[in-house]
PDB file of C-alpha atoms in Angstrom:
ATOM      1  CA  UNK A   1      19.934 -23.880  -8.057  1.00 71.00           C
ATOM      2  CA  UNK A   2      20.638 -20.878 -10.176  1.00 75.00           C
ATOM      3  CA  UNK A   3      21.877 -18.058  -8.495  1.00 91.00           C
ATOM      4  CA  UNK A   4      23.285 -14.473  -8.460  1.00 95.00           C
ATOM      5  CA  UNK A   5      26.859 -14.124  -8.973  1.00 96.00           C
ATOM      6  CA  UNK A   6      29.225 -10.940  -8.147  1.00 97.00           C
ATOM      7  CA  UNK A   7      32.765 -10.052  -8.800  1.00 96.00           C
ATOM      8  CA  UNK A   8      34.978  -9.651  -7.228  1.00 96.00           C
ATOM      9  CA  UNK A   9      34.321 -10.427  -4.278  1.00 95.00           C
ATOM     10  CA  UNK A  10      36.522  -7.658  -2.504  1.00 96.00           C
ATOM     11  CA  UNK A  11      37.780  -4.624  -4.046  1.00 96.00           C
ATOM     12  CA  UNK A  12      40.305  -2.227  -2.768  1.00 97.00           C
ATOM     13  CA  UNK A  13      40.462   0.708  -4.431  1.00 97.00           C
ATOM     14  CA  UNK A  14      42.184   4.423  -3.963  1.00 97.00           C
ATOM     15  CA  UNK A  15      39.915   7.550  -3.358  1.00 97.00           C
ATOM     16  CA  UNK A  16      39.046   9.374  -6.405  1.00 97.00           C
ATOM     17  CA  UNK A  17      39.639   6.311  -8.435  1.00 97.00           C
ATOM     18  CA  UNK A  18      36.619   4.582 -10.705  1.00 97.00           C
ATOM     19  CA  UNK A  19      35.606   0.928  -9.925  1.00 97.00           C
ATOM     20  CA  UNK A  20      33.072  -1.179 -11.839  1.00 97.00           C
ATOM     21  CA  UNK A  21      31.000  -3.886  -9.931  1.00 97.00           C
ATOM     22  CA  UNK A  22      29.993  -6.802 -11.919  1.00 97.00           C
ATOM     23  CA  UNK A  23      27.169  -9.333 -11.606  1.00 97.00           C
ATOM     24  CA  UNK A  24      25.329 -11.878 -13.376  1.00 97.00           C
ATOM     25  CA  UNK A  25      22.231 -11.984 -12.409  1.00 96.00           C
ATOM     26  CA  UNK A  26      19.609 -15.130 -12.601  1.00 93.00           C
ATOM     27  CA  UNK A  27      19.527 -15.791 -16.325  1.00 90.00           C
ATOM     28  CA  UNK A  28      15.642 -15.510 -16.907  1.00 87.00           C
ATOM     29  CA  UNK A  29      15.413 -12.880 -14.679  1.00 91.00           C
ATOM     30  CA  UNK A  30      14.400  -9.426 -16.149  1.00 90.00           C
ATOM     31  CA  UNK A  31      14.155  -6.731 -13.171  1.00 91.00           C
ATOM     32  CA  UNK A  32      18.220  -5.841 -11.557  1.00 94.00           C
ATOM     33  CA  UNK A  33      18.919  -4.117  -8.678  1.00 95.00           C
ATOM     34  CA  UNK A  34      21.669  -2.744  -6.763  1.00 97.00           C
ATOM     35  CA  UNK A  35      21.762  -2.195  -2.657  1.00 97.00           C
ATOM     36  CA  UNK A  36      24.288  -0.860  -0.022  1.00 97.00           C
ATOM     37  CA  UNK A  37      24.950  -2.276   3.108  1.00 94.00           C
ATOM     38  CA  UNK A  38      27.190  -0.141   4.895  1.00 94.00           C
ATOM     39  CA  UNK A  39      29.228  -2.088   8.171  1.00 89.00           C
ATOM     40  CA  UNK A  40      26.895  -2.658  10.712  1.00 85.00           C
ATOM     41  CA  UNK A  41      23.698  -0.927   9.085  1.00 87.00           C
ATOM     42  CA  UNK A  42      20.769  -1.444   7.189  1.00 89.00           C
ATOM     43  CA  UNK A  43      20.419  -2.662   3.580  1.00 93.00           C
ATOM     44  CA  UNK A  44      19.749  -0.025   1.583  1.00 95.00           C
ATOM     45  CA  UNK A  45      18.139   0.187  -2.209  1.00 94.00           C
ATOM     46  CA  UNK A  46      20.804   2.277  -4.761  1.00 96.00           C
ATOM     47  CA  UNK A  47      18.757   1.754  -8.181  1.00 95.00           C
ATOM     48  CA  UNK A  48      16.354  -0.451 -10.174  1.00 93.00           C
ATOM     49  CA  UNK A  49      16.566  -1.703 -13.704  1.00 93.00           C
ATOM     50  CA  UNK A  50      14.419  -2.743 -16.558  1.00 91.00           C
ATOM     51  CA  UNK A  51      14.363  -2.986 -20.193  1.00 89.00           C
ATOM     52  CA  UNK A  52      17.444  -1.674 -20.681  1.00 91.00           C
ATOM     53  CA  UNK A  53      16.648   1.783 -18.726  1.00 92.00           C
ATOM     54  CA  UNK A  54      16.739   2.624 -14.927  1.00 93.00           C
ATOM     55  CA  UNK A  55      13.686   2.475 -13.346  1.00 90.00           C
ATOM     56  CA  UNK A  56      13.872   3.544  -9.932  1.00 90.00           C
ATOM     57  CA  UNK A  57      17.052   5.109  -8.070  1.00 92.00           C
ATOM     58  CA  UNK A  58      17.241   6.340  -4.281  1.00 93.00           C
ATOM     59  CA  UNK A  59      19.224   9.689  -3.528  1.00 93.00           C
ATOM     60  CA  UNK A  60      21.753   7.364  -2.749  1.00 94.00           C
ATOM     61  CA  UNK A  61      22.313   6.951  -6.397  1.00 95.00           C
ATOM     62  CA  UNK A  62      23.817  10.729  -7.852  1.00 94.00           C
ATOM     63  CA  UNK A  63      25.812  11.532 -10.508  1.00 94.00           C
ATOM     64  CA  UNK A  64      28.771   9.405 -10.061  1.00 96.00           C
ATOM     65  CA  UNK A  65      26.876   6.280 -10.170  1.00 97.00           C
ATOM     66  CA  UNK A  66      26.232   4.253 -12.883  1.00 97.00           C
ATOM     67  CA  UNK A  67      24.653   1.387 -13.977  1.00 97.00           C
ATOM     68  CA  UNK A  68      24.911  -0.753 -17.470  1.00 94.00           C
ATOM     69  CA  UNK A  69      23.704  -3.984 -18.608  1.00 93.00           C
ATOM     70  CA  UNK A  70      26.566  -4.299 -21.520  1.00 87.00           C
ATOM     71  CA  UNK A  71      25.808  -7.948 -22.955  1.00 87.00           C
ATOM     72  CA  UNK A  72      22.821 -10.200 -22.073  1.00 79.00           C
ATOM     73  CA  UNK A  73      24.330 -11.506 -19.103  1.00 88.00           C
ATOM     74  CA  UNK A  74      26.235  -9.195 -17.056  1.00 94.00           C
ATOM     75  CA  UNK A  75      25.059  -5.913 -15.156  1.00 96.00           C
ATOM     76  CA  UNK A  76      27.399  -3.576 -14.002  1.00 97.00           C
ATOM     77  CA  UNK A  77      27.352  -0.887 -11.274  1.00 98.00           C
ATOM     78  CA  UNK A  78      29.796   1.895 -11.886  1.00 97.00           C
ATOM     79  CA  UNK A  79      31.182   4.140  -8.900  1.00 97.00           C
ATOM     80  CA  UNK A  80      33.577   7.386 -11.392  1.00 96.00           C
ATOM     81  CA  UNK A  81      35.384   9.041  -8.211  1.00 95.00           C
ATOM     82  CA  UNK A  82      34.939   6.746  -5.343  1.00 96.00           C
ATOM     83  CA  UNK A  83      34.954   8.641  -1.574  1.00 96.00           C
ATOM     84  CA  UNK A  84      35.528   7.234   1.555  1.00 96.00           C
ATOM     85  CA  UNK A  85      31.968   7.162   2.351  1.00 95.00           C
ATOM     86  CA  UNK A  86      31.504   4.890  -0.524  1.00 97.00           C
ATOM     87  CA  UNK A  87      32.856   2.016   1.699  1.00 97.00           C
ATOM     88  CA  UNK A  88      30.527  -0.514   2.031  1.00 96.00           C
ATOM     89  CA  UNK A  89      28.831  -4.147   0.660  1.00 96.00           C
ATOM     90  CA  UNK A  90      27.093  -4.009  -2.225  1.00 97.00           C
ATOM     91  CA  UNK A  91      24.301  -6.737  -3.723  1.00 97.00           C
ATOM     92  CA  UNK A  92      23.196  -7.575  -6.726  1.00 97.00           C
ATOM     93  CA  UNK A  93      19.822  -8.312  -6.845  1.00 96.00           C
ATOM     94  CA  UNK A  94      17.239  -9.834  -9.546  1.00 94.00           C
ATOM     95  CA  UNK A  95      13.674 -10.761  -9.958  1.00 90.00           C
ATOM     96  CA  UNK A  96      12.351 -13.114 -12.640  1.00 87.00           C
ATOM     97  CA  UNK A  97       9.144 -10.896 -13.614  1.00 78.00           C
ATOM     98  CA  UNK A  98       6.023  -9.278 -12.745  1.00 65.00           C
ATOM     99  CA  UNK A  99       4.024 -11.984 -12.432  1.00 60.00           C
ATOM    100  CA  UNK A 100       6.776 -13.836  -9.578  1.00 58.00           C
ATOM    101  CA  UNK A 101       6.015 -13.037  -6.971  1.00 70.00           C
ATOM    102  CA  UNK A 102       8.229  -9.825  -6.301  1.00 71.00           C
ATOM    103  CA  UNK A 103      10.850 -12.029  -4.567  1.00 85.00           C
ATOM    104  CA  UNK A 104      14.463 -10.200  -5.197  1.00 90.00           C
ATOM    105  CA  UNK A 105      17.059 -12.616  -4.965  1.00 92.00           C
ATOM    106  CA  UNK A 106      20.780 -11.343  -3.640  1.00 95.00           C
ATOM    107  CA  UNK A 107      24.481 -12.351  -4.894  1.00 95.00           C
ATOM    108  CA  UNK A 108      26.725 -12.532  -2.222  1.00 94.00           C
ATOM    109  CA  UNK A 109      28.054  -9.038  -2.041  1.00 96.00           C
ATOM    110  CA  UNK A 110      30.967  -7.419  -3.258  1.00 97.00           C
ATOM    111  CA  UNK A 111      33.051  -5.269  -0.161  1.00 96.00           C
ATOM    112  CA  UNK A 112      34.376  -2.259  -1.737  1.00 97.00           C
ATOM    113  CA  UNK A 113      37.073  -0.958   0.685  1.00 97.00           C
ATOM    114  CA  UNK A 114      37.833   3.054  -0.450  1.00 97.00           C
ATOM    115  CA  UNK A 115      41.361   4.187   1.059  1.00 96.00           C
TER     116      UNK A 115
ATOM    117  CA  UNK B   1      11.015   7.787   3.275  1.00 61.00           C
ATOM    118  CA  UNK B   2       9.256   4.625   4.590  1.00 67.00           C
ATOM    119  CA  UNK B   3      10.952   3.047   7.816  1.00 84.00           C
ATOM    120  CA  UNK B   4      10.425  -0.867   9.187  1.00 90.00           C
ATOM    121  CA  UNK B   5      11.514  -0.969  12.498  1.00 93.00           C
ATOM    122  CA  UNK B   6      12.807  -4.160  13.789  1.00 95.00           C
ATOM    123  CA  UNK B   7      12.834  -5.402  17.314  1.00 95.00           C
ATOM    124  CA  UNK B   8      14.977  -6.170  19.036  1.00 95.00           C
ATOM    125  CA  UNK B   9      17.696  -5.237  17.746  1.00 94.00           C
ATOM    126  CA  UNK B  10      19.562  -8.655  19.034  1.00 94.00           C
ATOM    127  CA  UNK B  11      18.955 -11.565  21.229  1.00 93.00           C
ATOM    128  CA  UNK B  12      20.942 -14.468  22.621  1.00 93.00           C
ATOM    129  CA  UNK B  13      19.453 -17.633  21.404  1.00 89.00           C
ATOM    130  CA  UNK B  14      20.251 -21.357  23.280  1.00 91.00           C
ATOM    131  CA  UNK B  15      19.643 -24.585  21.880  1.00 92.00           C
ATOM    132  CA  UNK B  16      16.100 -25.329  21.744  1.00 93.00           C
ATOM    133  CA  UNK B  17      14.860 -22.172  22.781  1.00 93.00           C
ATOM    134  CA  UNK B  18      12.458 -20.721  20.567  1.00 94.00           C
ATOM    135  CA  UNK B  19      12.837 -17.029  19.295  1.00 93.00           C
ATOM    136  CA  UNK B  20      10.420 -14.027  18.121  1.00 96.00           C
ATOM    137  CA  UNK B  21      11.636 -10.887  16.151  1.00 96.00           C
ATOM    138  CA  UNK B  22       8.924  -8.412  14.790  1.00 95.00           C
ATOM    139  CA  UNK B  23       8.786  -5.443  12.527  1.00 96.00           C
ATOM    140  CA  UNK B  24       6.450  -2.563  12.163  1.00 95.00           C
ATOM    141  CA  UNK B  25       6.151   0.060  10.153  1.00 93.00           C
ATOM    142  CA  UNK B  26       3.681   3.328   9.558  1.00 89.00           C
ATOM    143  CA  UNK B  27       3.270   2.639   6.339  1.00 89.00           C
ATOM    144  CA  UNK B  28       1.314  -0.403   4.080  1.00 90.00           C
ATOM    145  CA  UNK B  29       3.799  -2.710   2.098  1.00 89.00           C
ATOM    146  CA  UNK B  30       1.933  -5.084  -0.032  1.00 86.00           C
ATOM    147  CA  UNK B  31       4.648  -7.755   0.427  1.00 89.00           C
ATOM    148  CA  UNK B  32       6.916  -8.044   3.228  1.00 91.00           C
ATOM    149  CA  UNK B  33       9.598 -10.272   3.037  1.00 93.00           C
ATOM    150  CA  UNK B  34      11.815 -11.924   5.433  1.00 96.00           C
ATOM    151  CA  UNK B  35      15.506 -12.398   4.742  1.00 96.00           C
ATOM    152  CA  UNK B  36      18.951 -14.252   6.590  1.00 96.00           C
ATOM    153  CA  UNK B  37      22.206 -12.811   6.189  1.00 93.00           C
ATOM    154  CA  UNK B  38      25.141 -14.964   7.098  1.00 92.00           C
ATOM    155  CA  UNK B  39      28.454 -13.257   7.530  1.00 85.00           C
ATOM    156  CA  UNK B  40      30.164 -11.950   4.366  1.00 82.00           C
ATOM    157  CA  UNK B  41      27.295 -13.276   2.656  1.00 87.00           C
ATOM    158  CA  UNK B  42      24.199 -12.198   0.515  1.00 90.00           C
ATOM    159  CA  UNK B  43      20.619 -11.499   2.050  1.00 93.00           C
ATOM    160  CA  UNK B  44      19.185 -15.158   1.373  1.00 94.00           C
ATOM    161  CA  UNK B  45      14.894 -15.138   1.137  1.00 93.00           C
ATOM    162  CA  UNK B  46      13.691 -17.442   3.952  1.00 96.00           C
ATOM    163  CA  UNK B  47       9.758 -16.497   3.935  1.00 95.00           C
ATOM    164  CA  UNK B  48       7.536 -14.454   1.470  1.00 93.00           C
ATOM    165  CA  UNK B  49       4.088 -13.119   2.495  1.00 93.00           C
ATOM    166  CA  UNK B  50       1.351 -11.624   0.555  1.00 90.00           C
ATOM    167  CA  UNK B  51      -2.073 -11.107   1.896  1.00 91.00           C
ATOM    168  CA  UNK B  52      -2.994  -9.263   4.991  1.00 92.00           C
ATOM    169  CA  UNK B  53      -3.197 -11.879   7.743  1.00 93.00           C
ATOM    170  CA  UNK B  54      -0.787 -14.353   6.174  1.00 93.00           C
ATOM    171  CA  UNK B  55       0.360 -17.205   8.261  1.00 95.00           C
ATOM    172  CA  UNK B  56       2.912 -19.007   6.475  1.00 95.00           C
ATOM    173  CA  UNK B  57       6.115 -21.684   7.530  1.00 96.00           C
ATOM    174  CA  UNK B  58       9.030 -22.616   6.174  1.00 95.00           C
ATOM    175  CA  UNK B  59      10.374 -25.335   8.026  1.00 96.00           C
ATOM    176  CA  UNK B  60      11.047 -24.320  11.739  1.00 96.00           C
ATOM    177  CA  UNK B  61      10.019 -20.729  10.648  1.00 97.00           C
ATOM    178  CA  UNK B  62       6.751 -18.962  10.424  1.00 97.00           C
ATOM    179  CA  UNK B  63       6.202 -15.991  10.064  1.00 97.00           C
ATOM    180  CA  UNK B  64       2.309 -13.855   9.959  1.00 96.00           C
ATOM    181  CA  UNK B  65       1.726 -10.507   7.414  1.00 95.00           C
ATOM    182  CA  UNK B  66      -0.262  -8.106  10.297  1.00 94.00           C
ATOM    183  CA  UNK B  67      -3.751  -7.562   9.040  1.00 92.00           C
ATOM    184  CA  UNK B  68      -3.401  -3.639   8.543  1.00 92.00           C
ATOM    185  CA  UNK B  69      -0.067  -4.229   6.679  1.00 90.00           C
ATOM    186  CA  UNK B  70       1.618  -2.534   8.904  1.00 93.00           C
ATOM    187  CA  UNK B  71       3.737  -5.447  10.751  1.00 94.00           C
ATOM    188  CA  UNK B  72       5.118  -8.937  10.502  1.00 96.00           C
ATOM    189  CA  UNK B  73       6.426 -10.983  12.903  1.00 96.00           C
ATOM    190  CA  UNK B  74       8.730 -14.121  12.735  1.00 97.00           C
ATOM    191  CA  UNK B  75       9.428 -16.690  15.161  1.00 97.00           C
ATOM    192  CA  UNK B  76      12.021 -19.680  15.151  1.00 96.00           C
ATOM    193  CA  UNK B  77      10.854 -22.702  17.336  1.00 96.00           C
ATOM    194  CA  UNK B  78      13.575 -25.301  18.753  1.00 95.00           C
ATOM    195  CA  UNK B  79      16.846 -22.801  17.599  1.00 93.00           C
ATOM    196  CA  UNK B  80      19.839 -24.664  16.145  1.00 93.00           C
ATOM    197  CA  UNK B  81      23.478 -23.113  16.426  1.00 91.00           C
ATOM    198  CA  UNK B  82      23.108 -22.542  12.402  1.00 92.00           C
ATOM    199  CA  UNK B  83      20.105 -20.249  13.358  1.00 94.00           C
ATOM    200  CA  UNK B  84      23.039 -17.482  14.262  1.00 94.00           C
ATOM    201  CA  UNK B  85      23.054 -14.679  12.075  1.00 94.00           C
ATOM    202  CA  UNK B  86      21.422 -11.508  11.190  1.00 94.00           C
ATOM    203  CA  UNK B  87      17.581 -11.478   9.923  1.00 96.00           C
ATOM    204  CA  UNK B  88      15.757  -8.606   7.914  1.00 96.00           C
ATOM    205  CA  UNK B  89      12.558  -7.800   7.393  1.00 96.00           C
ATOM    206  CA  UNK B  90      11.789  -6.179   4.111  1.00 94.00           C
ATOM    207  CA  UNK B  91       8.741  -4.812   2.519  1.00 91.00           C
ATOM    208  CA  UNK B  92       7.471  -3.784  -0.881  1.00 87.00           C
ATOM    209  CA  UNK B  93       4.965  -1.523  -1.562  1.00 79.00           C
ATOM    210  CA  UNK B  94       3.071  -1.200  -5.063  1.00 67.00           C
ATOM    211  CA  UNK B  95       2.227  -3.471  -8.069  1.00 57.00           C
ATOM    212  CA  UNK B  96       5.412  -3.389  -9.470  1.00 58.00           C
ATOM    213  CA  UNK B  97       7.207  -4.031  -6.235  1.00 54.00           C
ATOM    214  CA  UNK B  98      10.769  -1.983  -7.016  1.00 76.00           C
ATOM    215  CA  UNK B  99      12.885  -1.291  -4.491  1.00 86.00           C
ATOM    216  CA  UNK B 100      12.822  -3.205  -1.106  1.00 91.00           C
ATOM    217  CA  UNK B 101      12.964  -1.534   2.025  1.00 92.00           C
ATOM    218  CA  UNK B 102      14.829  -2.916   4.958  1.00 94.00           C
ATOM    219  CA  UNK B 103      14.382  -3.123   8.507  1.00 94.00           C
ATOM    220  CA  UNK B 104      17.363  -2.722  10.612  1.00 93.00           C
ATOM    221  CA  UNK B 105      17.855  -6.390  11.504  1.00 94.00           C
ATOM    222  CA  UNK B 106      17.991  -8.433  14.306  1.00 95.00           C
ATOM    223  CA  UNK B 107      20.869  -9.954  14.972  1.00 94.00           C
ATOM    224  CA  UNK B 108      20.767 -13.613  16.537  1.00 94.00           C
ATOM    225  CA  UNK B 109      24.045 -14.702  18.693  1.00 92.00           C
ATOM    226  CA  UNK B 110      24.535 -17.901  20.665  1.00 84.00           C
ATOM    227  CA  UNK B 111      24.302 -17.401  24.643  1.00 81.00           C
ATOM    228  CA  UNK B 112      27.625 -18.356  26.270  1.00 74.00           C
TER     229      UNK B 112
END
């Protein structure tokens, strides 16, 4: 069964330092999404993506986040100067289309520990 | 910002036992969506429900869509040790559906 795939699977990175998140998502899938799941709380939604453009981000998602969809397979959540704070899980999410029927399906996560 | 609020929060499940988890929320989703999480692991879909008064079952599972909208509930019958785990309710509101929002969970544990 196809499914979403993230790497890596744990990242450890320094304060202040830049980390990219990778995923593939679902291959005929056209809507991408990243979440936050910080330890022991709620998922929460960081930013949409379609055509090539953001369509949705949560004030979650400022200026030091971005997101790029560099090749037609990967899509790539970038963190510039990561903060403490930043800690958490994050998912990679896709959805085939408008007409599916809005089901968002998750990678496993990727744990991005900030020291 | 829209809020689902999921009760309870967690419950001790034994063998056999059957569970129920709800969620509620003030305002209409047009899909609400019900979702497992496993340790270390990915939310994984487990039901999907789209019209007001929505009954549907997935194996042991069912879960209903509240007729307002507003609330979903879903209940495991004859609980399994593999039934352990977190579970999130989720809803969508609008035709495009964008962003999910998440209830808090309800996290499922094994009685000793």
């Amino acid at each position: 069964e196809p499914e979403v795939t993230q790497t890596p699977s744990h990242q450890v990175t320094q304060m202040g330092q830049e980390v990219i998140l990778r995923c593939v998502p679902i291959s005929n899938h056209l809507y991408f999404y990243w979440y936050r799941q910080i330890l022991g709380q709620k998922v929460e939604f960081l930013v949409s993506f379609y055509n090539n453009e953001i369509s949705e981000k949560s004030e979650i998602f400022d200026d030091q986040f971005s997101v790029e969809r560099p090749d037609g397979s990967n899509f790539t959540l970038k963190i510039r100067s990561t903060k403490l704070e930043d800690s958490a899980m994050y998912f990679c999410a896709s959805r085939e289309g408008l007409l599916a029927k809005n089901i968002q399906y998750f990678g496993a996560g990727t744990r991005l520990s900030v020291l | 910002g829209q809020q689902l609020n999921q009760s309870p929060q967690s419950m001790f499940i034994q063998e056999g036992e059957d569970v129920s988890m709800n969620c509620t929320s003030s305002s209409i989703f047009n899909t609400w969506l019900w979702y497992k999480q496993d340790p270390g692991e990915g939310p994984v879909l487990l039901i999907a429900l789209y019209k007001a008064g929505e009954l549907t079952s997935n194996g042991r599972l069912t879960a209903q869509f509240g007729t307002t909208r507003k609330d979903s509930f879903l209940n495991i019958s004859a609980s399994i040790p593999s039934d352990v785990g977190i579970y999130f309710c989720a809803g969508l509101q609008g035709a495009a559906g964008n962003k999910l929002t998440f209830g808090g969970g309800t996290r499922v544990l094994v009685k000793p």
